[in-house]
PDB file of C-alpha atoms in Angstrom:
ATOM      1  CA  MET A  21      -6.884 -50.934 -63.158  1.00  0.00           C
ATOM      2  CA  VAL A  22     -10.411 -51.024 -64.091  1.00  0.00           C
ATOM      3  CA  THR A  23     -11.823 -50.298 -67.411  1.00  0.00           C
ATOM      4  CA  SER A  24     -15.210 -49.651 -69.654  1.00  0.00           C
ATOM      5  CA  ILE A  25     -16.487 -48.727 -72.556  1.00  0.00           C
ATOM      6  CA  THR A  26     -19.475 -47.027 -73.673  1.00  0.00           C
ATOM      7  CA  GLN A  27     -20.788 -45.655 -77.091  1.00  0.00           C
ATOM      8  CA  GLY A  28     -17.055 -45.652 -78.281  1.00  0.00           C
ATOM      9  CA  VAL A  29     -15.562 -43.931 -75.234  1.00  0.00           C
ATOM     10  CA  LYS A  30     -13.058 -46.184 -72.789  1.00  0.00           C
ATOM     11  CA  ILE A  31     -12.574 -45.212 -69.488  1.00  0.00           C
ATOM     12  CA  SER A  32      -9.824 -46.780 -67.352  1.00  0.00           C
ATOM     13  CA  VAL A  33      -9.078 -45.961 -63.614  1.00  0.00           C
ATOM     14  CA  ASP A  34      -5.936 -46.679 -61.390  1.00  0.00           C
ATOM     15  CA  THR A  35      -6.137 -45.747 -57.628  1.00  0.00           C
ATOM     16  CA  ILE A  36      -3.603 -45.164 -55.018  1.00  0.00           C
ATOM     17  CA  TYR A  37      -3.807 -44.447 -51.456  1.00  0.00           C
ATOM     18  CA  GLN A  38      -2.427 -41.270 -49.931  1.00  0.00           C
ATOM     19  CA  ASP A  39      -0.820 -41.984 -46.764  1.00  0.00           C
ATOM     20  CA  GLU A  40       1.033 -38.708 -46.158  1.00  0.00           C
ATOM     21  CA  HIS A  41      -2.145 -37.117 -46.538  1.00  0.00           C
ATOM     22  CA  SER A  42      -4.053 -39.263 -44.351  1.00  0.00           C
ATOM     23  CA  ASN A  43      -5.144 -39.677 -40.508  1.00  0.00           C
ATOM     24  CA  PRO A  44      -6.448 -43.236 -39.699  1.00  0.00           C
ATOM     25  CA  GLU A  45      -6.832 -42.176 -36.132  1.00  0.00           C
ATOM     26  CA  ALA A  46      -9.352 -39.341 -37.001  1.00  0.00           C
ATOM     27  CA  GLY A  47     -11.247 -41.470 -39.670  1.00  0.00           C
ATOM     28  CA  HIS A  48      -9.567 -39.788 -42.658  1.00  0.00           C
ATOM     29  CA  PHE A  49      -8.326 -41.898 -45.525  1.00  0.00           C
ATOM     30  CA  MET A  50      -7.451 -39.893 -48.974  1.00  0.00           C
ATOM     31  CA  PHE A  51      -6.991 -41.702 -51.967  1.00  0.00           C
ATOM     32  CA  ALA A  52      -6.118 -40.606 -55.688  1.00  0.00           C
ATOM     33  CA  TYR A  53      -7.235 -41.574 -58.706  1.00  0.00           C
ATOM     34  CA  ARG A  54      -6.168 -41.667 -62.885  1.00  0.00           C
ATOM     35  CA  ILE A  55      -8.623 -41.358 -65.059  1.00  0.00           C
ATOM     36  CA  HIS A  56      -7.619 -42.079 -68.743  1.00  0.00           C
ATOM     37  CA  ILE A  57     -10.409 -41.071 -71.325  1.00  0.00           C
ATOM     38  CA  GLU A  58      -9.825 -42.887 -75.046  1.00  0.00           C
ATOM     39  CA  ASN A  59     -11.916 -41.372 -77.574  1.00  0.00           C
ATOM     40  CA  LEU A  60     -12.387 -44.985 -79.980  1.00  0.00           C
ATOM     41  CA  SER A  61     -15.681 -43.497 -81.829  1.00  0.00           C
ATOM     42  CA  ASP A  62     -15.342 -41.552 -85.124  1.00  0.00           C
ATOM     43  CA  TYR A  63     -16.545 -38.093 -83.667  1.00  0.00           C
ATOM     44  CA  GLU A  64     -14.903 -35.408 -81.866  1.00  0.00           C
ATOM     45  CA  ILE A  65     -16.331 -35.242 -78.233  1.00  0.00           C
ATOM     46  CA  GLN A  66     -16.108 -32.746 -75.223  1.00  0.00           C
ATOM     47  CA  LEU A  67     -16.550 -33.740 -71.489  1.00  0.00           C
ATOM     48  CA  MET A  68     -19.176 -31.654 -70.680  1.00  0.00           C
ATOM     49  CA  ARG A  69     -20.164 -32.557 -66.796  1.00  0.00           C
ATOM     50  CA  ARG A  70     -19.098 -35.195 -64.241  1.00  0.00           C
ATOM     51  CA  GLN A  71     -21.387 -37.104 -61.521  1.00  0.00           C
ATOM     52  CA  TRP A  72     -19.555 -38.790 -59.037  1.00  0.00           C
ATOM     53  CA  PHE A  73     -21.133 -41.476 -56.237  1.00  0.00           C
ATOM     54  CA  ILE A  74     -18.969 -42.174 -53.311  1.00  0.00           C
ATOM     55  CA  PHE A  75     -19.456 -44.834 -51.243  1.00  0.00           C
ATOM     56  CA  ASP A  76     -18.243 -45.266 -47.402  1.00  0.00           C
ATOM     57  CA  SER A  77     -18.133 -48.990 -45.835  1.00  0.00           C
ATOM     58  CA  ASN A  78     -20.039 -47.481 -43.216  1.00  0.00           C
ATOM     59  CA  CYS A  79     -22.982 -47.014 -45.578  1.00  0.00           C
ATOM     60  CA  THR A  80     -22.814 -43.352 -46.368  1.00  0.00           C
ATOM     61  CA  VAL A  81     -23.206 -42.242 -49.984  1.00  0.00           C
ATOM     62  CA  ARG A  82     -22.059 -38.962 -51.137  1.00  0.00           C
ATOM     63  CA  GLU A  83     -22.765 -37.361 -54.806  1.00  0.00           C
ATOM     64  CA  VAL A  84     -20.549 -35.230 -56.682  1.00  0.00           C
ATOM     65  CA  GLU A  85     -21.482 -33.303 -59.721  1.00  0.00           C
ATOM     66  CA  GLY A  86     -20.154 -30.199 -61.621  1.00  0.00           C
ATOM     67  CA  GLU A  87     -18.809 -29.087 -64.835  1.00  0.00           C
ATOM     68  CA  GLY A  88     -16.161 -30.509 -66.543  1.00  0.00           C
ATOM     69  CA  VAL A  89     -13.060 -32.244 -64.773  1.00  0.00           C
ATOM     70  CA  VAL A  90     -10.354 -30.540 -62.928  1.00  0.00           C
ATOM     71  CA  GLY A  91     -11.618 -27.376 -64.137  1.00  0.00           C
ATOM     72  CA  VAL A  92     -11.766 -28.071 -67.808  1.00  0.00           C
ATOM     73  CA  GLN A  93     -14.055 -29.583 -70.430  1.00  0.00           C
ATOM     74  CA  PRO A  94     -11.643 -31.056 -72.603  1.00  0.00           C
ATOM     75  CA  VAL A  95     -12.485 -31.853 -76.316  1.00  0.00           C
ATOM     76  CA  ILE A  96     -11.073 -35.282 -77.417  1.00  0.00           C
ATOM     77  CA  THR A  97     -10.371 -35.909 -81.209  1.00  0.00           C
ATOM     78  CA  PRO A  98     -11.053 -39.836 -82.584  1.00  0.00           C
ATOM     79  CA  GLY A  99      -8.217 -41.707 -81.681  1.00  0.00           C
ATOM     80  CA  ASP A 100      -6.839 -39.247 -79.079  1.00  0.00           C
ATOM     81  CA  SER A 101      -7.179 -39.365 -75.031  1.00  0.00           C
ATOM     82  CA  TYR A 102      -7.226 -37.194 -72.101  1.00  0.00           C
ATOM     83  CA  ALA A 103      -6.046 -37.951 -68.653  1.00  0.00           C
ATOM     84  CA  TYR A 104      -6.066 -36.390 -65.397  1.00  0.00           C
ATOM     85  CA  VAL A 105      -5.562 -37.275 -61.635  1.00  0.00           C
ATOM     86  CA  SER A 106      -8.029 -36.318 -58.801  1.00  0.00           C
ATOM     87  CA  GLY A 107      -8.676 -37.383 -55.165  1.00  0.00           C
ATOM     88  CA  SER A 108     -11.382 -38.044 -52.783  1.00  0.00           C
ATOM     89  CA  ASN A 109     -11.493 -39.004 -48.958  1.00  0.00           C
ATOM     90  CA  LEU A 110     -13.244 -41.249 -47.048  1.00  0.00           C
ATOM     91  CA  LYS A 111     -14.456 -41.804 -43.185  1.00  0.00           C
ATOM     92  CA  THR A 112     -13.358 -45.340 -43.594  1.00  0.00           C
ATOM     93  CA  ASP A 113     -10.371 -47.394 -44.785  1.00  0.00           C
ATOM     94  CA  ILE A 114     -12.736 -49.051 -47.473  1.00  0.00           C
ATOM     95  CA  GLY A 115     -14.788 -47.748 -50.046  1.00  0.00           C
ATOM     96  CA  SER A 116     -15.625 -47.307 -53.657  1.00  0.00           C
ATOM     97  CA  MET A 117     -16.819 -44.739 -56.494  1.00  0.00           C
ATOM     98  CA  ARG A 118     -18.479 -44.694 -59.834  1.00  0.00           C
ATOM     99  CA  GLY A 119     -20.068 -42.256 -62.118  1.00  0.00           C
ATOM    100  CA  LYS A 120     -21.047 -40.755 -65.239  1.00  0.00           C
ATOM    101  CA  TYR A 121     -19.804 -38.125 -67.671  1.00  0.00           C
ATOM    102  CA  LEU A 122     -21.737 -36.329 -69.800  1.00  0.00           C
ATOM    103  CA  MET A 123     -20.290 -35.954 -73.269  1.00  0.00           C
ATOM    104  CA  ARG A 124     -20.770 -33.705 -76.351  1.00  0.00           C
ATOM    105  CA  ARG A 125     -20.512 -34.904 -79.891  1.00  0.00           C
ATOM    106  CA  THR A 126     -19.232 -31.490 -81.230  1.00  0.00           C
ATOM    107  CA  ILE A 127     -20.054 -32.226 -84.930  1.00  0.00           C
ATOM    108  CA  ASP A 128     -24.043 -32.122 -84.004  1.00  0.00           C
ATOM    109  CA  ASN A 129     -24.076 -31.383 -80.283  1.00  0.00           C
ATOM    110  CA  THR A 130     -25.784 -34.680 -79.427  1.00  0.00           C
ATOM    111  CA  GLU A 131     -25.008 -35.448 -75.901  1.00  0.00           C
ATOM    112  CA  PHE A 132     -24.610 -38.952 -74.198  1.00  0.00           C
ATOM    113  CA  LEU A 133     -23.965 -40.538 -71.008  1.00  0.00           C
ATOM    114  CA  VAL A 134     -20.695 -42.503 -70.527  1.00  0.00           C
ATOM    115  CA  ASN A 135     -20.236 -44.686 -67.583  1.00  0.00           C
ATOM    116  CA  ILE A 136     -17.220 -44.398 -65.135  1.00  0.00           C
ATOM    117  CA  PRO A 137     -16.584 -47.862 -63.820  1.00  0.00           C
ATOM    118  CA  GLU A 138     -16.867 -48.866 -60.161  1.00  0.00           C
ATOM    119  CA  PHE A 139     -13.775 -48.770 -58.585  1.00  0.00           C
ATOM    120  CA  GLU A 140     -12.491 -49.675 -55.284  1.00  0.00           C
ATOM    121  CA  LEU A 141     -10.779 -47.556 -52.698  1.00  0.00           C
ATOM    122  CA  ILE A 142      -8.827 -49.778 -50.167  1.00  0.00           C
ATOM    123  CA  VAL A 143      -6.037 -49.031 -47.875  1.00  0.00           C
ATOM    124  CA  PRO A 144      -3.544 -51.362 -48.577  1.00  0.00           C
ATOM    125  CA  PHE A 145      -3.043 -52.720 -44.692  1.00  0.00           C
ATOM    126  CA  ARG A 146      -6.368 -53.944 -45.128  1.00  0.00           C
ATOM    127  CA  LEU A 147      -5.585 -56.261 -47.684  1.00  0.00           C
ATOM    128  CA  ASN A 148      -3.025 -58.173 -45.429  1.00  0.00           C
TER     129      ASN A 148
END
């Protein structure tokens, strides 16, 4: 698990290789990741947008951007958290992801960026 804190927002990430949804012979490696967002600040916040950078070990980089996460723009009160699971596919058996969330304080509509820490996507048999 990797974790980072930006402006009172703690982001933790776990990953798992999805063997049943992968096809290594065809260069298709599927990974799931679980994001846990914890509001350590004194303000209610809302996740407005996301931006991901997905790196394959063949030197390709993809950027994914859009509103919210998994179809929602969650509001997180102080001391509360929100978690979701999503996935990404790679063309190689090693890669990584990192990104940013655009958050908004609901009290005054102030927007700020929260870093999503870089995390590795590695097929388990590569570790042996």
